[in-house]
Coordinates of C-alpha atoms and ligand atoms in Angstrom, one line a residue:
X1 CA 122.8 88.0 47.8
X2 CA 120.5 87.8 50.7
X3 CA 117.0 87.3 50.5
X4 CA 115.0 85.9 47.6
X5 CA 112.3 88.7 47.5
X6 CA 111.5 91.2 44.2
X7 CA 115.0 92.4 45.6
X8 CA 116.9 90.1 45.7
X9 CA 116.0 88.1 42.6
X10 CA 116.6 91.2 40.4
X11 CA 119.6 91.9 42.0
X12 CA 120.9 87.8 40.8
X13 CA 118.9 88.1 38.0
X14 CA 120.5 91.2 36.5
X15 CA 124.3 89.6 37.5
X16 CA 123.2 86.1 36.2
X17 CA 122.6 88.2 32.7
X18 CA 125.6 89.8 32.9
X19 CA 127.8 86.8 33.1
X20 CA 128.3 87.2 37.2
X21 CA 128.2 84.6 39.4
X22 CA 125.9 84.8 41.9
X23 CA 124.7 82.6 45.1
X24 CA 121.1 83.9 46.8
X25 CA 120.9 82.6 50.5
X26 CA 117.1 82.7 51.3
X27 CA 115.9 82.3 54.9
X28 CA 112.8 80.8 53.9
X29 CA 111.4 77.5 52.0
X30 CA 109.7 80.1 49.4
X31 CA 110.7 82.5 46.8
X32 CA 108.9 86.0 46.5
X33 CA 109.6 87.5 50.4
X34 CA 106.5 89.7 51.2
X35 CA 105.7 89.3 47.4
X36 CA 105.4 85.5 47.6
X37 CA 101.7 83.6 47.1
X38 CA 101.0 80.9 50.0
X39 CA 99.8 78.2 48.3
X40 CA 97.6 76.2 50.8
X41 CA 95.5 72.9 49.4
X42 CA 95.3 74.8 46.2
X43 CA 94.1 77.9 47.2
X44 CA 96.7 80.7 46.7
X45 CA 97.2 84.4 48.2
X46 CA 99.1 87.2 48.4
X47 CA 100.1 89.0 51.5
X48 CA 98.2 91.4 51.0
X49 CA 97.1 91.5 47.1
X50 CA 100.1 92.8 45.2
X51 CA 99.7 95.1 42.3
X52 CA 101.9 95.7 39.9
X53 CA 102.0 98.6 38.4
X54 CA 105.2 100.8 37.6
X55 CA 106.3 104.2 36.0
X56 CA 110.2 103.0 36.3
X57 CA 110.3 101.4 32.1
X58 CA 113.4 99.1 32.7
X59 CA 111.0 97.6 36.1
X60 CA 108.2 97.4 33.5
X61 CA 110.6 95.6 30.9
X62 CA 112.1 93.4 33.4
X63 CA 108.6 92.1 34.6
X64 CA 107.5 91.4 30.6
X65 CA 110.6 89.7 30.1
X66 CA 110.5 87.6 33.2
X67 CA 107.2 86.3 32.6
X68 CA 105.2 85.6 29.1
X69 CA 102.2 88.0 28.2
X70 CA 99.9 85.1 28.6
X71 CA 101.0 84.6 32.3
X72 CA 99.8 88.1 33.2
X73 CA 96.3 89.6 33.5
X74 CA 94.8 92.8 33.0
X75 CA 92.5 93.7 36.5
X76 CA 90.0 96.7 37.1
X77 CA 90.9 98.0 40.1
X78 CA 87.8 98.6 43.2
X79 CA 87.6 99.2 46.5
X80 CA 85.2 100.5 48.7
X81 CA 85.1 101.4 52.8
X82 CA 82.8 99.7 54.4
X83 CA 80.8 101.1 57.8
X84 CA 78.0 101.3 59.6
X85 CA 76.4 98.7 57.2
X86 CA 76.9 100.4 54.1
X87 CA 79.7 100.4 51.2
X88 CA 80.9 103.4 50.2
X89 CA 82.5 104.3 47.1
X90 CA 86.3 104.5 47.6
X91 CA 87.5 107.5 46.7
X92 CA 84.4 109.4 47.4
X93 CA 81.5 110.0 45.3
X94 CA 79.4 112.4 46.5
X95 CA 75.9 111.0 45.6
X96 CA 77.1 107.3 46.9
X97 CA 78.3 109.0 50.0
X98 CA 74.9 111.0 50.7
X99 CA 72.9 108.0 49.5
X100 CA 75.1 106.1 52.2
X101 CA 75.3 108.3 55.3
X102 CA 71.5 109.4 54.6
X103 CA 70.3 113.2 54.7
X104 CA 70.2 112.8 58.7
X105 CA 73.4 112.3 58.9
X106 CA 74.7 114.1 55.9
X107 CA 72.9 117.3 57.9
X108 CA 74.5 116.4 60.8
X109 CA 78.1 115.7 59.5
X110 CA 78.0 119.3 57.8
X111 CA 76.2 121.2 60.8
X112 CA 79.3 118.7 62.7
X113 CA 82.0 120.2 60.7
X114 CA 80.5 124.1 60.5
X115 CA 80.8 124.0 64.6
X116 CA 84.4 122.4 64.2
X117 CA 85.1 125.9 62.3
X118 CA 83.4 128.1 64.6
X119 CA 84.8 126.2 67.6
X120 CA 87.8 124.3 66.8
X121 CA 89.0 121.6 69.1
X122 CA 91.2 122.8 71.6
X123 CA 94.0 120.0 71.7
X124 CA 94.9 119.7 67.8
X125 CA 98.3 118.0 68.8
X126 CA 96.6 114.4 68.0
X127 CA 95.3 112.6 65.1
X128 CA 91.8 113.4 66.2
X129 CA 92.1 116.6 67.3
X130 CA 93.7 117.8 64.1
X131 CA 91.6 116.0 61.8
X132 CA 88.2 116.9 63.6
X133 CA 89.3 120.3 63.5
X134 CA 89.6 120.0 59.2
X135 CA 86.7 118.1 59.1
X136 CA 84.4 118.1 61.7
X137 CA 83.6 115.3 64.8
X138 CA 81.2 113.3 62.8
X139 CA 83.0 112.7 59.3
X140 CA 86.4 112.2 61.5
X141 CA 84.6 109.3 63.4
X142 CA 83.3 107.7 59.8
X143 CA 86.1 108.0 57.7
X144 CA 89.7 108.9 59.6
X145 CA 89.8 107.3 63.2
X146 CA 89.0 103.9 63.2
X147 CA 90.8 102.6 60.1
X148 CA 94.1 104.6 61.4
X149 CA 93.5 103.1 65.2
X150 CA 93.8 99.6 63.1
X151 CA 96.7 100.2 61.4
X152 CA 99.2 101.8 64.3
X153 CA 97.1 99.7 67.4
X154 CA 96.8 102.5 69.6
X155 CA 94.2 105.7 69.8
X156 CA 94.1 108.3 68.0
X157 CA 94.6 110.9 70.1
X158 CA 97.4 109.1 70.8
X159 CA 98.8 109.7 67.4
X160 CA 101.0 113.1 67.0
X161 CA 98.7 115.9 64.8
X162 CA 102.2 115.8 62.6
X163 CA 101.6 113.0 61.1
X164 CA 97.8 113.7 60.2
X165 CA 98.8 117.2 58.4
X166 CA 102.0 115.5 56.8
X167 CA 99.6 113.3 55.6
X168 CA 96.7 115.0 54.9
X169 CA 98.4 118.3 53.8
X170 CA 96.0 121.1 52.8
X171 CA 92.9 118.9 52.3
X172 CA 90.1 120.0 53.8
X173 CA 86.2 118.9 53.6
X174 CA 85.8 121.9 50.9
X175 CA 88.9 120.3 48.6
X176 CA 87.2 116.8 49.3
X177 CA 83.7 118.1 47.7
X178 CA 85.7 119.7 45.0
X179 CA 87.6 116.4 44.0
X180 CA 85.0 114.5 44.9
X181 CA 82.4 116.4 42.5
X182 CA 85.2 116.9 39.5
X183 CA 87.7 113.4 40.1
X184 CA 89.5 114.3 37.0
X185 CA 90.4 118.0 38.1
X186 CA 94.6 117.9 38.8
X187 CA 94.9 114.2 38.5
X188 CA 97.9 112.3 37.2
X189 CA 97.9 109.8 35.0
X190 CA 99.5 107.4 38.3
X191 CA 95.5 107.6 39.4
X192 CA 94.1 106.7 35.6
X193 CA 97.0 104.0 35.5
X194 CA 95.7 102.3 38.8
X195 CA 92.3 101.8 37.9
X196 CA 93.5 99.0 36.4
X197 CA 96.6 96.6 37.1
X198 CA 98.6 94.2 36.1
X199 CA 98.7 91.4 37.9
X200 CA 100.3 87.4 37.3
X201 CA 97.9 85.0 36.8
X202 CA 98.4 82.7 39.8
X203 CA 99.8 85.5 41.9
X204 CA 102.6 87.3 41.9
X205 CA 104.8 84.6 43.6
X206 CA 104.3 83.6 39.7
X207 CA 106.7 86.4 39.0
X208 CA 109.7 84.8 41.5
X209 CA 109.4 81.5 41.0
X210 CA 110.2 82.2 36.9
X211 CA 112.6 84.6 37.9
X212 CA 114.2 82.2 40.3
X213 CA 114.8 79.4 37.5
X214 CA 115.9 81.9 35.1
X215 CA 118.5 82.8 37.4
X216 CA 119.2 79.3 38.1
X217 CA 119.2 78.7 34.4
X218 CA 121.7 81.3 34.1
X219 CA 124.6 79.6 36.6
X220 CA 123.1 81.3 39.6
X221 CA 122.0 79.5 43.0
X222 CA 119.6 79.9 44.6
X223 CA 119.3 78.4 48.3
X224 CA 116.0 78.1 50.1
X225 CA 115.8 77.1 53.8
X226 CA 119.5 79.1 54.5
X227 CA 119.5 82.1 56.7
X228 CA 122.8 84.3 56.9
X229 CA 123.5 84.8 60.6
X230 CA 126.9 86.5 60.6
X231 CA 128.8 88.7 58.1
X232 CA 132.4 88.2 59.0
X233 CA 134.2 91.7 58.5
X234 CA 138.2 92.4 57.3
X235 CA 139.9 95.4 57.2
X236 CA 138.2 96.5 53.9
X237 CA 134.6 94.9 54.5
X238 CA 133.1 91.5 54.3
X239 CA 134.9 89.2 53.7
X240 CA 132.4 86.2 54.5
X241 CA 129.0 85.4 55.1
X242 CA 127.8 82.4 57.9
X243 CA 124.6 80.7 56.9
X244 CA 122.9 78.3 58.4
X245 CA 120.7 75.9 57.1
X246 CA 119.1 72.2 58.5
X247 CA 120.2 68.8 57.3
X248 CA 117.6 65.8 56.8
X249 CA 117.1 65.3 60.2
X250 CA 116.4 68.9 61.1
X251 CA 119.7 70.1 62.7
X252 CA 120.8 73.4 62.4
X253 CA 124.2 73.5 60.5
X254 CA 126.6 76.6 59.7
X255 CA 129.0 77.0 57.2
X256 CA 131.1 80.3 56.5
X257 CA 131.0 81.3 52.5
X258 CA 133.7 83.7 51.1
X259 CA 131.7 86.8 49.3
X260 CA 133.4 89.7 47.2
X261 CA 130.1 92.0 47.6
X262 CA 127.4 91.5 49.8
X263 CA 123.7 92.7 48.5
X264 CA 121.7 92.6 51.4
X265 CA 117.8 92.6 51.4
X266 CA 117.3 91.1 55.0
X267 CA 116.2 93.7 57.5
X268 CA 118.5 96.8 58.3
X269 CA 118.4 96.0 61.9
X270 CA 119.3 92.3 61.4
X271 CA 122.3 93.2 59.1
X272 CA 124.0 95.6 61.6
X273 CA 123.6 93.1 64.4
X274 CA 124.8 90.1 62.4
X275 CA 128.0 92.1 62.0
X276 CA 131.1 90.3 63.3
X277 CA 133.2 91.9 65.1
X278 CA 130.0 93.7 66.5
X279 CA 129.7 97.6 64.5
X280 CA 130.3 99.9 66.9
X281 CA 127.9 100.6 69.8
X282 CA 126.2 103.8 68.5
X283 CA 125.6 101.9 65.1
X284 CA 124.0 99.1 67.1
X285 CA 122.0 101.0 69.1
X286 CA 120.7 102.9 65.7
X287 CA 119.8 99.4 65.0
X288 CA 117.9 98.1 68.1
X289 CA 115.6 101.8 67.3
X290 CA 114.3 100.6 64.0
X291 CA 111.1 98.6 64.2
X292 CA 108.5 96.5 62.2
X293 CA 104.7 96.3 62.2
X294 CA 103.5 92.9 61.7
X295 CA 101.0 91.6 59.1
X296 CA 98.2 88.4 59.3
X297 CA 95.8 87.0 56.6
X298 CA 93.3 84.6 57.4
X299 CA 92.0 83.2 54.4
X300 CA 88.4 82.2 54.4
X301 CA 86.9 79.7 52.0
X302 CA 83.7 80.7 50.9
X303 CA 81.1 80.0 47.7
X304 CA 81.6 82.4 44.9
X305 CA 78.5 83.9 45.5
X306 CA 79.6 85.0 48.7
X307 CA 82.1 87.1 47.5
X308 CA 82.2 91.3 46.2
X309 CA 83.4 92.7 42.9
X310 CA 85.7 94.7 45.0
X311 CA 89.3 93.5 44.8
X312 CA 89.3 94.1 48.8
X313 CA 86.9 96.7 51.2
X314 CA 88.9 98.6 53.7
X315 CA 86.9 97.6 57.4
X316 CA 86.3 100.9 58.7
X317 CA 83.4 99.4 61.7
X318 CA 84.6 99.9 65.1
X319 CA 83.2 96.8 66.1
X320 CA 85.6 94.3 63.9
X321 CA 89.7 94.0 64.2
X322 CA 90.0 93.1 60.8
X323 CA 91.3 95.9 58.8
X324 CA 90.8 95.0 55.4
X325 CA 89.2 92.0 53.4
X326 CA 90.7 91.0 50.0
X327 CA 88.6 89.0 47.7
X328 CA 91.5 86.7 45.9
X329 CA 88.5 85.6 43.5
X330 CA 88.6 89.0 42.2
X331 CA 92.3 89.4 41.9
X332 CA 92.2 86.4 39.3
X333 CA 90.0 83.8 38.6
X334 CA 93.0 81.2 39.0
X335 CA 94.2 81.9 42.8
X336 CA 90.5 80.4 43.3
X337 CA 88.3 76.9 41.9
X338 CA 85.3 75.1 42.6
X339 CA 82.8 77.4 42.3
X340 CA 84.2 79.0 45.4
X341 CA 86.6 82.1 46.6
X342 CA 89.0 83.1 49.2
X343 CA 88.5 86.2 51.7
X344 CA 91.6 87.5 53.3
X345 CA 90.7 89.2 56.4
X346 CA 93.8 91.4 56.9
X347 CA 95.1 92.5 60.8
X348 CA 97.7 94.7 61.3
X349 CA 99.6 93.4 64.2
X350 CA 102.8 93.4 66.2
X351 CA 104.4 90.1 66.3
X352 CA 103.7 88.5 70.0
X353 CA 100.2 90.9 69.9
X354 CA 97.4 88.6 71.6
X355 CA 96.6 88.3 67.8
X356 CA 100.0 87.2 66.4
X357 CA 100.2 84.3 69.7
X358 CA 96.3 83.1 68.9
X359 CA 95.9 79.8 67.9
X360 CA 95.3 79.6 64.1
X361 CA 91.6 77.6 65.1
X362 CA 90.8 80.7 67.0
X363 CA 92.1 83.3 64.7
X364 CA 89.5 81.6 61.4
X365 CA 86.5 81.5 64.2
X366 CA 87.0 85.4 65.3
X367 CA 87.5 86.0 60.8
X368 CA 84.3 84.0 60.8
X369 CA 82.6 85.6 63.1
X370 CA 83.9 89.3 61.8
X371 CA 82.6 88.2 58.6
X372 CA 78.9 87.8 60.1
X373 CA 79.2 90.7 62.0
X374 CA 79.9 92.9 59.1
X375 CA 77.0 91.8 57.5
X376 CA 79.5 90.3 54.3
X377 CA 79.2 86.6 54.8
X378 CA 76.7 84.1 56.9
X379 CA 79.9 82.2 59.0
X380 CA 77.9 79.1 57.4
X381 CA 78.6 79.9 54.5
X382 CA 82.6 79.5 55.6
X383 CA 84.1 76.3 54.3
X384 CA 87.9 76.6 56.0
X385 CA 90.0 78.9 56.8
X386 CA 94.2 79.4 56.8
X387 CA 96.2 81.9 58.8
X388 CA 99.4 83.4 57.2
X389 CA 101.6 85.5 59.4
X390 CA 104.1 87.6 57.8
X391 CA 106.9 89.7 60.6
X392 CA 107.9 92.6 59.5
X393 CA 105.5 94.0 56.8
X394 CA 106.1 97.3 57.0
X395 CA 109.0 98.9 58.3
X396 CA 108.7 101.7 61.2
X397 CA 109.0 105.4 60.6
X398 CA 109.1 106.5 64.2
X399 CA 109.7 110.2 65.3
X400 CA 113.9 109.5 64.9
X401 CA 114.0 106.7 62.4
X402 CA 115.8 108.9 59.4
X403 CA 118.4 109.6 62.0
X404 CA 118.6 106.0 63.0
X405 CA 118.8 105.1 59.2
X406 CA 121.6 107.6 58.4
X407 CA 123.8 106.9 61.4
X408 CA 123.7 102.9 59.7
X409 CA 124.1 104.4 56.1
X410 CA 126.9 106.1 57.3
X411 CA 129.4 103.2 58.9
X412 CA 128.0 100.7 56.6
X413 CA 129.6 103.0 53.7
X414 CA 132.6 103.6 55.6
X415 CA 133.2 100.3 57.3
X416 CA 132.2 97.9 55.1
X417 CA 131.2 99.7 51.6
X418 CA 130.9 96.0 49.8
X419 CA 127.8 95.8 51.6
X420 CA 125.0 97.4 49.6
X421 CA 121.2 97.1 51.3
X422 CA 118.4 97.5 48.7
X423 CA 115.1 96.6 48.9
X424 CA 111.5 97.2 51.5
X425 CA 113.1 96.0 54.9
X426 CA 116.7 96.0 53.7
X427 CA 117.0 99.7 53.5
X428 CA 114.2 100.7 55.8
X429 CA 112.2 101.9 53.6
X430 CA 108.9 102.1 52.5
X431 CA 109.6 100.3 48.6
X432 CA 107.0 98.7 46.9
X433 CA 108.1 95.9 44.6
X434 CA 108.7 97.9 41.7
X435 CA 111.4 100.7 43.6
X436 CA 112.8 97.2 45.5
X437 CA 113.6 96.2 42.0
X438 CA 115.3 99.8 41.2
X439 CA 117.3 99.6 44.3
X440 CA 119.0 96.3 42.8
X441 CA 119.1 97.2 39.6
X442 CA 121.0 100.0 40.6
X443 CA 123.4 98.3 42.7
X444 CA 124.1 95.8 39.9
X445 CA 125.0 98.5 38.0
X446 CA 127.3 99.7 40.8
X447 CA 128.8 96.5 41.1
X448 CA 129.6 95.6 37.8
X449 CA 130.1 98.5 35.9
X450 CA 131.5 100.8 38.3
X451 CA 128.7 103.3 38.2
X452 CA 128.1 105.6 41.1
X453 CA 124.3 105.4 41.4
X454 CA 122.9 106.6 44.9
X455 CA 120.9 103.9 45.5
X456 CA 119.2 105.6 48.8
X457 CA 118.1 108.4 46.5
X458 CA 115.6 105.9 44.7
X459 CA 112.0 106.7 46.1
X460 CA 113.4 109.9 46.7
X461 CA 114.8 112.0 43.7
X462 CA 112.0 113.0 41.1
X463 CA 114.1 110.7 38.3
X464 CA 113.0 107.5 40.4
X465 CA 109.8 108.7 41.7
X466 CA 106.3 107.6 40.3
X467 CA 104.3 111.0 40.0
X468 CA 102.3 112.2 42.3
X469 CA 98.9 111.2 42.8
X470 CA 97.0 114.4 44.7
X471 CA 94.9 112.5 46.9
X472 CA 93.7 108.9 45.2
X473 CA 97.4 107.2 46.5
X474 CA 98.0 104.2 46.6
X475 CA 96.0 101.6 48.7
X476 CA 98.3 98.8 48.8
X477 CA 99.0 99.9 52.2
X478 CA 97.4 100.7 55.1
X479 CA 97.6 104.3 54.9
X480 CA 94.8 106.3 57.3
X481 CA 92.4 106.0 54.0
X482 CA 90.7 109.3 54.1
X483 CA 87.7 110.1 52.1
X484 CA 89.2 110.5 48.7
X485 CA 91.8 107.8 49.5
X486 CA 94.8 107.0 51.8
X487 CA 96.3 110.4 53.2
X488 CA 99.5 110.1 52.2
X489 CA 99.8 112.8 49.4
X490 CA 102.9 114.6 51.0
X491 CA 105.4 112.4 49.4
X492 CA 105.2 112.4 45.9
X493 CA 104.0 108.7 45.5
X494 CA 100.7 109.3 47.0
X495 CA 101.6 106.2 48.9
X496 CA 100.8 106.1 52.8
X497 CA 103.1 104.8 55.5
X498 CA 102.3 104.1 58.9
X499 CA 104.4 106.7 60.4
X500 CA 104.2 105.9 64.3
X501 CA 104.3 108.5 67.0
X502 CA 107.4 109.2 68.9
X503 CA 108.5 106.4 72.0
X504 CA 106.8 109.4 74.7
X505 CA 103.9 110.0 72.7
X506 CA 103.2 106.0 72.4
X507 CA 103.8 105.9 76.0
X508 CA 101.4 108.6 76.7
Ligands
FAD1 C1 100.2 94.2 52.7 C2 101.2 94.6 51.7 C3 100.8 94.9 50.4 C4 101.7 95.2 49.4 N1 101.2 95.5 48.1 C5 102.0 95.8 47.2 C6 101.6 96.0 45.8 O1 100.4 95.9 45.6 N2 102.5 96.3 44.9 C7 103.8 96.4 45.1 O2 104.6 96.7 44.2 N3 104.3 96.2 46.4 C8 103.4 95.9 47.4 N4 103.9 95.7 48.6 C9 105.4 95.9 48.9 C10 106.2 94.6 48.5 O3 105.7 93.5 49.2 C11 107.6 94.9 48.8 O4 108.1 96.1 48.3 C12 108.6 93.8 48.3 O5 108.2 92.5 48.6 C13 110.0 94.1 48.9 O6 110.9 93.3 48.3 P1 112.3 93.0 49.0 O7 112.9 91.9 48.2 O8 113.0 94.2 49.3 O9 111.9 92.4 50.4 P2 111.0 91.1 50.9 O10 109.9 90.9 50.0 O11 110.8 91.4 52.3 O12 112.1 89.9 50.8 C14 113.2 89.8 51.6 C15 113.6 88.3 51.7 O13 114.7 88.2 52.5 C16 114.6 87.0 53.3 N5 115.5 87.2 54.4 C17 115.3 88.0 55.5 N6 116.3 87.8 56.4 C18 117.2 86.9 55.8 C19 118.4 86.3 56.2 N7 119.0 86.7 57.4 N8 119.0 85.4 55.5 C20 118.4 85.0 54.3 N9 117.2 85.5 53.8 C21 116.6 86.5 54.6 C22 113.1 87.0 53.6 O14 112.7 85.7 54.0 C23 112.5 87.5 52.3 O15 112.2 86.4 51.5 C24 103.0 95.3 49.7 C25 103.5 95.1 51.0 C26 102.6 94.7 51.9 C27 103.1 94.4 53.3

């Protein structure tokens, strides 16, 4: 098994039960991948703030059996988009929102969007274009552009329009009064579900590290600090994996391991290029086309008092970077102590960004200063401050990437079909923890009772899927949030991905 993420640890966990043997090879020093807690001088956080909430029952089951009732908490889920000063209710509320953007501007964001509709924009091939021309210039510029800006690093118009009416679908400001004036009208019980969350009580590395000594309780190993660089192929598929670790004095060692099946949940990419002999050239090429945006926390210490109810406020100011701040204290009392909390200022980034290189000094004095500027907390009133970086977040979907993905599929089940990705990065694919966790389970399944599951089809086909949200999605991303929530109500999970524009587009 590679990797020692939600993936990974169901996938040993579920052959551990069964009697399997089972070795996990985990590049890092910590369980829980992108679902890990960083534990730093006793503060913890998630990357991100992870909730979990399922419709799949076995993912459900598997978390209740993993960990005791008493390890996990009930939450009430808030949020709210912060700009210009003022907090808005998140998804919209209509008196909060006219109480917020104040009659002025409420006139002039209607008389804004009635001349969008007698004079569209002309170029509705970009983000803004087509989003202005749905909602008018003003409540574009409030609630669309600068949160989306954040979360792909490039303008708007820079965007393709695609993407914004994938996304955004048939809403328009009239559906957004009507949801916003009856939130109950066509909602599913995914939206009722999320107001509140489940959620471990020291974070939900909690969840992996019980996992992991379960599974090592079980005969399974599991082996931090121990990357697999090379999968040795046969005539029939792997036959071997290389892994390298350190010794005590910190040099890099490699050792070949013989594997009957490989489950892989280390990045597409990095699979096909660890290949050995090399997959053939289109394959690799494929490959090199897939790409990652990159994801940093800097965690602020603060007093309690300093903190919001909210469990994080989407940043939607021009005049900050940070995209999002969690509030840990209000995930769970315990990630927290003293009579203090823990803001995590959230930046989407691509790894070797100016942000990504900065020192970590200067990276807690800009989230210090953002802070101030924002109007949330005095920078006195900040105590310390850690940075987390996390590569490869969220994976890519570039114009192109389902054909990049499918070309992989393709010779990885022909050439070497003991190889079975599953998993977020693994597969490609946007998988929160709880459809990771399907992905394995299904491949266990496959491996050890000769089902025929198609794992790709999980996220996909309505059997796997969490229903639809219409418009309240899910924020645990950094979807464009839109004024009832993230736009990202085309695909059946209400959950947004940061869908990039094509290579000319981005160039443009
Ligand atoms: C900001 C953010 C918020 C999120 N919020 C939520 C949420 O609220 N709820 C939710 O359900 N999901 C959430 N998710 C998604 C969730 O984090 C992922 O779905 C989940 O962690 C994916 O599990 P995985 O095991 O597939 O991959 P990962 O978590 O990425 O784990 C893969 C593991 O493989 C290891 N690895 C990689 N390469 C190698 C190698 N060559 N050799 C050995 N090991 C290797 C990595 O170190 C890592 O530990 C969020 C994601 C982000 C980015």
């Amino acid at each position: 098994m590679i990797g020692a993420g939600p993936a990974g640890l169901t996938a040993a966990h579920e052959l551990t039960r069964r009697g399997l043997p089972v070795t996990v090879f985990e590049a890092d020093d910590v369980v829980g991948g992108i679902s890990r807690t960083v534990e730093r001088e006793g503060w913890r956080f998630d990357i991100g703030g992870h909730r979990f909430f399922t419709k799949v029952p076995a993912v459900e089951r598997w978390w209740h059996e993993v960990l005791p009732e008493e390890d996990f908490l009930s939450r009430p889920r808030m949020s709210r988009i912060l700009y210009a000063g003022k907090l808005f209710d998140y998804p919209l509320k209509p008196v909060n929102a006219l109480r917020n953007l104040g009659l002025v501007e409420a006139i002039r964001s209607v008389a804004s969007y009635v001349a969008a509709k007698l004079r569209p924009p002309r170029d509705q091939s970009h983000f803004e274009g087509w989003v202005s021309a749905r909602f008018g210039q003003r409540l574009y510029r409030i609630f669309f552009k600068t949160y989306t800006e954040k979360v792909w690093g490039m303008p708007a118009t820079a965007i393709q329009a695609d993407w914004a009416a994938q996304r955004i679908k048939n809403l328009s400001l009239g559906s957004a009064i009507v949801h916003a004036l009856f939130p109950r009208q066509g909602q599913t019980e995914v939206t009722t579900l999320i107001d509140r969350f489940q959620y471990p009580r020291t974070g939900p590395g909690l969840m992996w590290e019980r996992a992991t000594e379960q599974v090592r309780a079980g005969g399974g190993e599991v082996r931090l600090g121990t990357a697999v660089v090379g999968l040795l192929r046969g005539d029939l598929g792997v036959v071997a994996v290389e892994v390298e670790s350190r010794d005590a004095d910190g040099t890099a060692v490699r050792r070949v391991v013989s594997a009957d099946e490989v489950i892989s949940s280390m990045p597409l990419p990095e699979l096909v290029l660890a290949m050995d002999p090399p997959a053939p050239a289109d394959v690799r090429e494929a490959a090199r086309a897939l790409s990652h945006r990159d994801f940093l926390t800097v965690a602020l210490v603060v007093p309690e008092v300093c903190g919001f109810p909210d469990n994080w406020i989407y940043v939607h100011s021009p005049e900050a970077r940070v995209g999002r701040v969690q509030n840990f204290g209000s995930w769970s009392p315990h990630l927290v102590k003293d009579g203090r909390t823990c803001l995590g200022l959230e930046y989407f980034v691509d790894e070797g960004d100016d942000l990504w290189e900065s020192d970590d000094a200067d990276l807690v004095a800009l989230a210090t200063a953002e802070l101030e500027l924002l109007g949330l907390v005095p920078s006195g009133a900040v105590e310390r401050g850690y940075v987390v970086r996390m590569p490869k977040a969220y994976p890519v979907y570039d114009e192109g990437y389902d054909r990049q993905v499918d070309v992989i599929r393709g010779w990885l089940g022909g050439a070497v079909p003991n190889v079975h990705p599953v998993g977020r990065n693994g597969m490609h694919r946007y998988n929160n923890a709880d459809h990771s966790m399907v992905t394995a389970m299904l491949t266990v399944e496959n491996i050890a009772e000769g089902t025929a599951h198609d794992v790709w089809s999980v996220n996909v086909e309505e059997d796997y899927h969490e229903g639809s949200g219409p418009v309240a999605g899910d924020d645990r991303t950094p979807g464009a949030a839109g004024p009832l929530g993230p736009t990202a109500p085309a695909a059946g999970t209400g959950r947004s991905a940061p869908v990039r524009p094509a290579p000319s587009v981005r160039a443009a």
